[in-house]
């Protein structure tokens, strides 16, 4: 029903009338909770006494009398008892008179005292007091098995004293297996003595495998003798593979002889590929010969007239040395040769140094060379089956993920069974498609028992 007009609020009233009963069921009326039940509203009076069960059957406010054997304090306790289908209930209780004390227990832990901050201060050591609140320092050190400062000073040696408080130095050295200074000086060689304190130098040299000066002088050649102390000069030359002066003079050409001691001059010329005077005169043209009247006593310069080109001028011809710089019209010359200028080539062709960055249309180039189906991004490489809006692509990612991806759904496409896959993206569907049960039992063809797995 619609009510209201221009001067009042418009309201709509709806009447809902049930047409059928969908379902119904009876329900027990729960017991009525009255004051005093489970300790709710109890005040300890005759009308509303405190709730004191052996074990509450529901969450309750309870009292444990001082005389109760279950009371850990010796005075009346009051608090709450919580029930949660356990063998024992959970309680949090406090004393009703005297010092304030808190107790708690649960189904697996017996009564435990909960200390207030004031009680904890008197029961435990305070960190900020740095152990100054210990009642007996000597007993504390004994419990920790540590010494006091005076005990430590009396029992142990102090580092700065550098072992001066040793009571028996000799015994200490024996324990450490070290020598005294006098024992060391008597037992070992002194560096400052430079081995002069060796008892037997001959035995020392034998132990070191070295010779004395006299033995070395008798055994080895002296540098200052310049090999004059060689016993057998001929044998020495043989050992060194060298000749004597007489042998060298008989075997080799002498510089002072200027090749006059060559035994066969003709063979020597052949060996070094040179001509004799007679052979040179017979082979080469004398300098007195002329070419078109030019003597051969220097570099011969042949003129145009000498070669029959006296009528040819220099101006119409291009000079080799000018390297085409003497062209009168460079542009026309390029046209005649069918070539482009550097500027024209740069504008017309791709530059090698640009590495294809000067391509006018990258997409067209990809199509021309058949690479338009390949795409890359920082996170994956994609291969599409055809150009256009085909949603399927093969994707390879750096973490090793690969397969067929659908761009339109944003999901992996399972590899079909005909292609060697399972046709699924999870284990259950894979077993279903391949007709393999979870327990790997053989299933007859045509059955479909995995539908409910």
Short mmCIF file of C-alpha atoms in Angstrom, two decimals:
data_model
loop_
_atom_site.label_atom_id
_atom_site.label_comp_id
_atom_site.label_asym_id
_atom_site.label_seq_id
_atom_site.Cartn_x
_atom_site.Cartn_y
_atom_site.Cartn_z
CA UNK A 1 0.00 0.00 0.00
CA UNK A 2 1.32 3.41 -0.98
CA UNK A 3 0.65 6.41 1.28
CA UNK A 4 1.63 10.08 1.18
CA UNK A 5 1.29 13.13 -0.98
CA UNK A 6 3.12 16.37 -1.75
CA UNK A 7 2.87 17.49 1.87
CA UNK A 8 3.93 14.24 3.59
CA UNK A 9 6.49 11.50 3.29
CA UNK A 10 5.58 8.85 0.78
CA UNK A 11 5.61 5.35 2.35
CA UNK A 12 5.01 1.88 1.03
CA UNK A 13 3.52 -0.86 3.22
CA UNK A 14 3.95 -4.54 2.41
CA UNK A 15 1.97 -7.48 3.81
CA UNK A 16 3.69 -10.85 3.78
CA UNK A 17 1.39 -13.85 4.03
CA UNK A 18 2.94 -17.37 4.21
CA UNK A 19 1.57 -19.72 1.61
CA UNK A 20 3.18 -22.99 2.70
CA UNK A 21 5.34 -24.55 5.46
CA UNK A 22 8.77 -25.42 4.17
CA UNK A 23 9.99 -27.34 7.22
CA UNK A 24 9.48 -27.58 10.97
CA UNK A 25 10.89 -29.55 13.92
CA UNK A 26 10.24 -29.69 17.68
CA UNK A 27 12.85 -28.30 20.13
CA UNK A 28 13.15 -29.02 23.84
CA UNK A 29 12.50 -26.06 26.07
CA UNK A 30 15.85 -25.37 27.82
CA UNK A 31 15.90 -25.32 31.64
CA UNK A 32 15.29 -21.94 33.21
CA UNK A 33 18.45 -20.38 34.72
CA UNK A 34 17.55 -18.94 38.13
CA UNK A 35 19.51 -16.76 40.51
CA UNK A 36 21.99 -18.87 42.43
CA UNK A 37 22.27 -21.52 39.72
CA UNK A 38 25.95 -22.15 38.91
CA UNK A 39 26.77 -19.31 41.35
CA UNK A 40 25.16 -16.65 39.13
CA UNK A 41 23.90 -13.90 41.43
CA UNK A 42 24.97 -15.79 44.60
CA UNK A 43 25.71 -13.54 47.62
CA UNK A 44 26.46 -16.13 50.33
CA UNK A 45 23.07 -15.67 52.02
CA UNK A 46 20.69 -18.46 52.99
CA UNK A 47 18.54 -17.67 49.96
CA UNK A 48 21.43 -17.49 47.52
CA UNK A 49 24.35 -19.52 48.93
CA UNK A 50 27.69 -19.78 47.15
CA UNK A 51 28.06 -22.56 44.57
CA UNK A 52 30.51 -25.17 46.00
CA UNK A 53 30.45 -28.27 43.74
CA UNK A 54 33.05 -31.04 43.77
CA UNK A 55 33.21 -30.47 40.02
CA UNK A 56 30.97 -28.04 38.14
CA UNK A 57 28.91 -29.40 35.27
CA UNK A 58 28.92 -26.08 33.42
CA UNK A 59 30.78 -22.76 33.45
CA UNK A 60 30.18 -21.32 36.94
CA UNK A 61 31.18 -18.89 39.69
CA UNK A 62 32.40 -21.17 42.49
CA UNK A 63 33.73 -21.14 46.06
CA UNK A 64 36.25 -23.55 47.60
CA UNK A 65 36.10 -23.52 51.39
CA UNK A 66 39.30 -23.27 53.43
CA UNK A 67 38.60 -26.74 54.89
CA UNK A 68 38.23 -28.37 51.47
CA UNK A 69 41.08 -30.81 50.74
CA UNK A 70 41.21 -29.37 47.20
CA UNK A 71 42.00 -25.85 48.58
CA UNK A 72 45.73 -24.98 48.08
CA UNK A 73 45.70 -21.80 50.24
CA UNK A 74 44.13 -22.63 53.64
CA UNK A 75 41.60 -19.77 53.32
CA UNK A 76 38.37 -19.48 51.35
CA UNK A 77 38.85 -19.15 47.59
CA UNK A 78 36.39 -17.70 45.09
CA UNK A 79 36.58 -17.51 41.33
CA UNK A 80 35.39 -19.12 38.13
CA UNK A 81 35.37 -22.72 36.95
CA UNK A 82 35.27 -23.44 33.21
CA UNK A 83 34.00 -26.69 31.70
CA UNK A 84 35.07 -27.95 28.25
CA UNK A 85 34.41 -31.70 28.12
CA UNK A 86 37.76 -32.48 29.81
CA UNK A 87 38.50 -34.91 32.63
CA UNK A 88 39.24 -31.95 34.90
CA UNK A 89 37.86 -28.42 34.78
CA UNK A 90 39.82 -25.16 34.60
CA UNK A 91 39.82 -22.73 37.58
CA UNK A 92 41.04 -19.20 38.28
CA UNK A 93 40.64 -18.43 42.02
CA UNK A 94 41.66 -15.77 44.57
CA UNK A 95 41.71 -15.59 48.37
CA UNK A 96 38.73 -13.87 49.99
CA UNK A 97 40.61 -12.71 53.11
CA UNK A 98 44.18 -12.04 54.24
CA UNK A 99 46.98 -11.52 51.71
CA UNK A 100 45.81 -11.34 48.12
CA UNK A 101 46.82 -14.57 46.39
CA UNK A 102 45.85 -15.94 42.98
CA UNK A 103 45.74 -19.61 41.97
CA UNK A 104 45.01 -21.31 38.64
CA UNK A 105 44.81 -24.85 37.26
CA UNK A 106 43.62 -26.61 34.09
CA UNK A 107 42.83 -30.13 32.97
CA UNK A 108 46.52 -31.19 32.89
CA UNK A 109 48.27 -28.79 35.33
CA UNK A 110 47.62 -28.78 39.13
CA UNK A 111 47.15 -25.65 41.23
CA UNK A 112 49.79 -23.01 40.39
CA UNK A 113 50.41 -19.85 42.41
CA UNK A 114 50.21 -16.61 40.36
CA UNK A 115 52.31 -13.95 42.07
CA UNK A 116 51.35 -10.28 42.06
CA UNK A 117 53.95 -7.67 41.08
CA UNK A 118 54.52 -6.83 44.75
CA UNK A 119 55.07 -10.48 45.67
CA UNK A 120 57.39 -10.97 42.68
CA UNK A 121 59.56 -8.01 43.81
CA UNK A 122 60.16 -9.71 47.17
CA UNK A 123 60.46 -13.24 45.76
CA UNK A 124 62.71 -12.67 42.72
CA UNK A 125 65.88 -10.69 42.02
CA UNK A 126 65.28 -7.47 40.10
CA UNK A 127 67.37 -7.09 36.95
CA UNK A 128 68.11 -3.40 37.53
CA UNK A 129 69.58 -4.19 41.00
CA UNK A 130 72.38 -6.14 39.28
CA UNK A 131 72.36 -8.88 42.03
CA UNK A 132 72.66 -6.31 44.84
CA UNK A 133 69.42 -7.71 46.33
CA UNK A 134 71.02 -11.11 47.04
CA UNK A 135 70.61 -12.00 50.73
CA UNK A 136 73.80 -14.09 50.97
CA UNK A 137 76.59 -13.37 48.46
CA UNK A 138 78.83 -16.17 49.74
CA UNK A 139 76.07 -18.76 49.36
CA UNK A 140 75.25 -17.40 45.89
CA UNK A 141 78.89 -17.76 44.77
CA UNK A 142 78.94 -21.29 46.18
CA UNK A 143 75.76 -22.17 44.26
CA UNK A 144 77.30 -20.79 41.05
CA UNK A 145 80.71 -22.41 41.76
CA UNK A 146 82.58 -19.11 41.29
CA UNK A 147 85.27 -17.35 43.38
CA UNK A 148 85.12 -13.90 44.93
CA UNK A 149 87.63 -11.25 43.77
CA UNK A 150 89.85 -11.78 46.83
CA UNK A 151 89.66 -15.57 46.43
CA UNK A 152 90.59 -15.27 42.77
CA UNK A 153 93.51 -12.90 43.53
CA UNK A 154 94.82 -15.34 46.15
CA UNK A 155 94.33 -18.47 44.03
CA UNK A 156 95.45 -17.36 40.55
CA UNK A 157 98.34 -15.37 39.05
CA UNK A 158 97.62 -11.90 37.70
CA UNK A 159 98.58 -11.14 34.10
CA UNK A 160 100.32 -7.77 34.71
CA UNK A 161 102.60 -9.47 37.30
CA UNK A 162 104.13 -11.45 34.40
CA UNK A 163 104.51 -14.70 36.45
CA UNK A 164 106.47 -12.90 39.21
CA UNK A 165 104.23 -14.49 41.87
CA UNK A 166 105.39 -18.03 41.00
CA UNK A 167 106.47 -19.78 44.23
CA UNK A 168 108.92 -22.17 42.52
CA UNK A 169 110.35 -21.01 39.20
CA UNK A 170 112.36 -24.20 38.61
CA UNK A 171 109.31 -26.44 39.01
CA UNK A 172 107.27 -24.11 36.77
CA UNK A 173 109.88 -24.42 33.98
CA UNK A 174 109.84 -28.20 34.37
CA UNK A 175 106.03 -28.23 34.07
CA UNK A 176 106.22 -26.10 30.93
CA UNK A 177 109.20 -28.10 29.61
CA UNK A 178 111.25 -24.96 28.93
CA UNK A 179 114.89 -24.00 29.70
CA UNK A 180 116.15 -21.12 31.79
CA UNK A 181 118.25 -18.43 30.12
CA UNK A 182 121.51 -19.90 31.41
CA UNK A 183 120.48 -23.41 30.33
CA UNK A 184 119.55 -22.14 26.87
CA UNK A 185 122.86 -20.24 26.49
CA UNK A 186 124.81 -23.36 27.48
CA UNK A 187 122.80 -25.74 25.28
CA UNK A 188 122.29 -23.81 22.01
CA UNK A 189 124.45 -21.79 19.58
CA UNK A 190 124.34 -18.02 19.98
CA UNK A 191 123.36 -16.05 16.88
CA UNK A 192 125.80 -13.28 17.85
CA UNK A 193 128.71 -15.77 17.82
CA UNK A 194 128.11 -16.51 14.12
CA UNK A 195 128.78 -20.28 14.64
CA UNK A 196 132.12 -19.61 16.38
CA UNK A 197 130.82 -21.56 19.38
CA UNK A 198 130.55 -24.82 17.38
CA UNK A 199 132.51 -27.51 19.22
CA UNK A 200 133.67 -29.46 16.13
CA UNK A 201 133.54 -27.52 12.85
CA UNK A 202 134.54 -30.56 10.77
CA UNK A 203 131.61 -32.62 12.07
CA UNK A 204 129.31 -29.61 11.59
CA UNK A 205 130.35 -29.31 7.92
CA UNK A 206 129.78 -33.05 7.46
CA UNK A 207 126.31 -32.76 9.00
CA UNK A 208 125.52 -29.85 6.67
CA UNK A 209 127.03 -31.59 3.63
CA UNK A 210 129.44 -28.71 2.82
CA UNK A 211 133.22 -28.40 2.31
CA UNK A 212 135.81 -26.24 3.99
CA UNK A 213 137.56 -23.42 2.08
CA UNK A 214 140.64 -25.59 1.53
CA UNK A 215 138.51 -28.45 0.20
CA UNK A 216 136.64 -26.13 -2.18
CA UNK A 217 139.90 -24.53 -3.44
CA UNK A 218 141.30 -27.97 -4.17
CA UNK A 219 138.10 -29.31 -5.75
CA UNK A 220 136.70 -26.43 -7.83
CA UNK A 221 138.02 -23.92 -10.44
CA UNK A 222 138.74 -20.42 -9.16
CA UNK A 223 136.97 -17.54 -10.92
CA UNK A 224 140.02 -15.27 -10.72
CA UNK A 225 142.18 -17.93 -12.47
CA UNK A 226 140.02 -17.54 -15.62
CA UNK A 227 140.15 -21.34 -16.33
CA UNK A 228 143.96 -21.40 -16.13
CA UNK A 229 143.65 -24.05 -13.42
CA UNK A 230 141.95 -26.54 -15.80
CA UNK A 231 144.04 -29.73 -15.63
CA UNK A 232 143.31 -31.00 -19.18
CA UNK A 233 142.50 -28.19 -21.63
CA UNK A 234 141.82 -30.54 -24.56
CA UNK A 235 139.33 -32.61 -22.54
CA UNK A 236 137.68 -29.40 -21.28
CA UNK A 237 137.20 -28.16 -24.88
CA UNK A 238 135.73 -31.55 -25.84
CA UNK A 239 133.31 -31.41 -22.87
CA UNK A 240 132.24 -27.89 -23.90
CA UNK A 241 131.98 -28.80 -27.60
CA UNK A 242 134.40 -26.04 -28.75
CA UNK A 243 137.60 -25.98 -30.85
CA UNK A 244 141.05 -24.62 -30.18
CA UNK A 245 142.35 -21.53 -32.02
CA UNK A 246 144.39 -23.70 -34.38
CA UNK A 247 141.37 -25.90 -35.15
CA UNK A 248 139.18 -22.83 -35.81
CA UNK A 249 141.81 -21.28 -38.12
CA UNK A 250 141.96 -24.50 -40.15
CA UNK A 251 138.18 -24.99 -40.20
CA UNK A 252 136.69 -21.50 -40.73
CA UNK A 253 137.28 -18.53 -43.11
CA UNK A 254 139.37 -15.70 -41.68
CA UNK A 255 137.85 -12.21 -41.72
CA UNK A 256 141.25 -10.69 -42.51
CA UNK A 257 141.60 -12.86 -45.67
CA UNK A 258 138.48 -11.22 -47.23
CA UNK A 259 137.25 -14.61 -48.65
CA UNK A 260 140.60 -15.29 -50.36
CA UNK A 261 140.81 -18.53 -48.37
CA UNK A 262 137.65 -19.96 -50.01
CA UNK A 263 138.66 -23.35 -51.41
CA UNK A 264 136.17 -23.29 -54.36
CA UNK A 265 135.10 -19.78 -55.47
CA UNK A 266 132.64 -21.09 -58.11
CA UNK A 267 130.84 -23.30 -55.60
CA UNK A 268 130.78 -20.43 -53.10
CA UNK A 269 129.11 -18.12 -55.68
CA UNK A 270 126.52 -20.81 -56.40
CA UNK A 271 125.82 -21.25 -52.67
CA UNK A 272 125.18 -17.52 -52.17
CA UNK A 273 123.44 -17.04 -55.60
CA UNK A 274 125.81 -14.41 -57.12
CA UNK A 275 127.44 -14.06 -60.54
CA UNK A 276 131.11 -13.80 -61.36
CA UNK A 277 132.35 -10.68 -63.20
CA UNK A 278 132.31 -12.53 -66.49
CA UNK A 279 128.77 -13.83 -65.89
CA UNK A 280 127.51 -10.32 -64.99
CA UNK A 281 129.05 -8.81 -68.15
CA UNK A 282 127.33 -11.48 -70.22
CA UNK A 283 123.95 -11.16 -68.48
CA UNK A 284 123.37 -7.40 -67.88
CA UNK A 285 123.39 -4.27 -70.15
CA UNK A 286 126.31 -1.89 -69.57
CA UNK A 287 125.50 1.62 -68.27
CA UNK A 288 126.87 3.04 -71.51
CA UNK A 289 123.81 1.75 -73.40
CA UNK A 290 121.05 4.36 -74.02
CA UNK A 291 117.23 4.20 -74.33
CA UNK A 292 115.94 6.67 -76.90
CA UNK A 293 119.09 8.64 -76.29
CA UNK A 294 118.81 8.51 -72.47
CA UNK A 295 121.90 7.06 -70.80
CA UNK A 296 121.48 4.28 -68.22
CA UNK A 297 123.82 5.92 -65.74
CA UNK A 298 120.79 7.14 -63.68
CA UNK A 299 116.99 6.76 -63.42
CA UNK A 300 115.61 7.06 -66.98
CA UNK A 301 112.59 9.38 -67.44
CA UNK A 302 110.64 8.61 -70.62
CA UNK A 303 108.60 11.46 -72.11
CA UNK A 304 105.36 11.27 -74.13
CA UNK A 305 107.33 11.78 -77.27
CA UNK A 306 109.55 8.80 -76.47
CA UNK A 307 106.49 6.51 -76.56
CA UNK A 308 104.76 8.14 -79.53
CA UNK A 309 102.26 10.26 -77.51
CA UNK A 310 103.74 13.66 -78.15
CA UNK A 311 100.44 15.01 -79.53
CA UNK A 312 98.39 14.02 -76.45
CA UNK A 313 97.81 16.87 -73.94
CA UNK A 314 97.43 16.50 -70.14
CA UNK A 315 94.20 18.44 -69.69
CA UNK A 316 91.52 16.12 -71.15
CA UNK A 317 92.82 13.01 -69.38
CA UNK A 318 92.31 12.02 -65.73
CA UNK A 319 95.49 11.51 -63.78
CA UNK A 320 95.92 8.33 -61.77
CA UNK A 321 97.60 10.28 -58.99
CA UNK A 322 94.53 12.59 -58.73
CA UNK A 323 92.34 9.60 -57.73
CA UNK A 324 89.34 11.07 -59.69
CA UNK A 325 89.59 14.40 -57.86
CA UNK A 326 90.08 16.07 -61.29
CA UNK A 327 86.57 15.12 -62.49
CA UNK A 328 84.81 18.19 -63.85
CA UNK A 329 81.31 16.95 -62.88
CA UNK A 330 81.21 14.39 -60.05
CA UNK A 331 77.41 13.97 -60.09
CA UNK A 332 77.37 13.30 -63.83
CA UNK A 333 80.24 10.83 -63.46
CA UNK A 334 78.23 8.88 -60.84
CA UNK A 335 75.22 8.90 -63.19
CA UNK A 336 77.37 7.57 -66.05
CA UNK A 337 78.66 4.78 -63.79
CA UNK A 338 75.20 4.05 -62.32
CA UNK A 339 76.29 4.55 -58.70
CA UNK A 340 74.98 6.68 -55.80
CA UNK A 341 76.68 9.23 -53.59
CA UNK A 342 77.39 8.44 -49.93
CA UNK A 343 74.42 10.59 -48.86
CA UNK A 344 72.11 8.78 -51.30
CA UNK A 345 73.30 5.36 -50.11
CA UNK A 346 72.88 6.34 -46.44
CA UNK A 347 69.29 7.41 -47.14
CA UNK A 348 68.47 4.40 -49.33
CA UNK A 349 70.10 1.42 -47.62
CA UNK A 350 70.29 0.01 -44.07
CA UNK A 351 73.53 0.77 -42.21
CA UNK A 352 75.48 -2.20 -40.83
CA UNK A 353 76.51 -0.14 -37.78
CA UNK A 354 72.82 0.57 -36.95
CA UNK A 355 72.15 -3.17 -36.45
CA UNK A 356 68.69 -2.88 -38.16
CA UNK A 357 67.62 0.01 -35.87
CA UNK A 358 67.00 2.09 -39.04
CA UNK A 359 64.27 -0.29 -40.30
CA UNK A 360 61.21 1.80 -41.19
CA UNK A 361 58.56 -0.77 -40.14
CA UNK A 362 59.72 -3.51 -37.74
CA UNK A 363 56.43 -5.45 -37.90
CA UNK A 364 56.53 -5.58 -41.71
CA UNK A 365 60.13 -6.80 -41.59
CA UNK A 366 59.15 -9.56 -39.17
CA UNK A 367 56.34 -10.63 -41.53
CA UNK A 368 58.71 -10.57 -44.53
CA UNK A 369 61.23 -12.85 -42.82
CA UNK A 370 58.60 -15.01 -41.05
CA UNK A 371 59.30 -13.83 -37.47
CA UNK A 372 55.98 -12.05 -36.73
CA UNK A 373 54.83 -15.06 -34.71
CA UNK A 374 57.77 -14.70 -32.25
CA UNK A 375 57.45 -12.25 -29.34
CA UNK A 376 59.59 -11.58 -26.28
CA UNK A 377 59.21 -9.87 -22.93
CA UNK A 378 61.48 -9.69 -19.86
CA UNK A 379 59.55 -12.59 -18.26
CA UNK A 380 58.91 -14.98 -21.18
CA UNK A 381 59.40 -15.91 -24.86
CA UNK A 382 56.21 -16.53 -26.90
CA UNK A 383 55.52 -18.37 -30.20
CA UNK A 384 52.07 -17.88 -31.82
CA UNK A 385 50.60 -20.38 -34.35
CA UNK A 386 49.49 -17.64 -36.77
CA UNK A 387 49.18 -13.90 -37.19
CA UNK A 388 46.15 -12.04 -35.94
CA UNK A 389 44.11 -12.60 -32.76
CA UNK A 390 44.82 -16.31 -32.17
CA UNK A 391 44.78 -16.75 -28.33
CA UNK A 392 47.06 -19.79 -28.24
CA UNK A 393 50.83 -19.49 -27.81
CA UNK A 394 53.77 -21.60 -26.64
CA UNK A 395 55.44 -19.91 -23.67
CA UNK A 396 58.92 -20.48 -22.19
CA UNK A 397 59.83 -18.74 -18.90
CA UNK A 398 63.24 -18.27 -17.21
CA UNK A 399 62.20 -20.46 -14.22
CA UNK A 400 61.70 -23.48 -16.54
CA UNK A 401 57.88 -23.26 -16.91
CA UNK A 402 56.77 -23.94 -20.49
CA UNK A 403 53.70 -25.11 -22.35
CA UNK A 404 50.64 -23.83 -24.24
CA UNK A 405 49.07 -20.63 -22.80
CA UNK A 406 45.73 -19.02 -23.63
CA UNK A 407 45.79 -15.21 -23.72
CA UNK A 408 41.98 -14.97 -23.66
CA UNK A 409 41.58 -16.99 -20.42
CA UNK A 410 45.00 -16.41 -18.84
CA UNK A 411 45.46 -20.15 -18.13
CA UNK A 412 47.67 -23.03 -19.21
CA UNK A 413 46.22 -25.26 -21.92
CA UNK A 414 46.73 -28.98 -21.06
CA UNK A 415 48.78 -31.01 -23.53
CA UNK A 416 46.29 -33.28 -25.29
CA UNK A 417 46.53 -37.05 -25.04
CA UNK A 418 47.07 -37.40 -28.82
CA UNK A 419 50.16 -35.20 -28.44
CA UNK A 420 51.61 -37.34 -25.65
CA UNK A 421 50.10 -35.41 -22.70
CA UNK A 422 47.39 -36.09 -20.14
CA UNK A 423 44.83 -33.53 -21.31
CA UNK A 424 44.70 -32.11 -17.77
CA UNK A 425 46.37 -29.56 -15.48
CA UNK A 426 46.00 -31.53 -12.21
CA UNK A 427 46.59 -35.09 -10.99
CA UNK A 428 42.97 -36.05 -10.55
CA UNK A 429 41.88 -35.03 -14.07
CA UNK A 430 45.04 -36.61 -15.51
CA UNK A 431 44.25 -39.96 -13.87
CA UNK A 432 40.65 -39.64 -15.02
CA UNK A 433 41.64 -38.91 -18.64
CA UNK A 434 44.18 -41.73 -18.69
CA UNK A 435 41.83 -44.10 -16.78
CA UNK A 436 44.42 -44.67 -14.03
CA UNK A 437 43.22 -45.03 -10.40
CA UNK A 438 44.94 -43.35 -7.47
CA UNK A 439 46.06 -46.80 -6.21
CA UNK A 440 47.48 -47.69 -9.69
CA UNK A 441 45.13 -50.67 -10.30
CA UNK A 442 44.16 -51.73 -13.79
CA UNK A 443 40.67 -50.52 -14.75
CA UNK A 444 38.72 -52.19 -17.56
CA UNK A 445 38.15 -50.07 -20.65
CA UNK A 446 34.91 -48.16 -20.68
CA UNK A 447 34.63 -47.84 -16.88
CA UNK A 448 34.70 -44.48 -15.17
CA UNK A 449 35.26 -45.15 -11.47
CA UNK A 450 37.40 -42.05 -10.93
CA UNK A 451 34.54 -39.57 -11.23
CA UNK A 452 34.06 -39.38 -7.45
CA UNK A 453 37.78 -39.23 -6.55
#
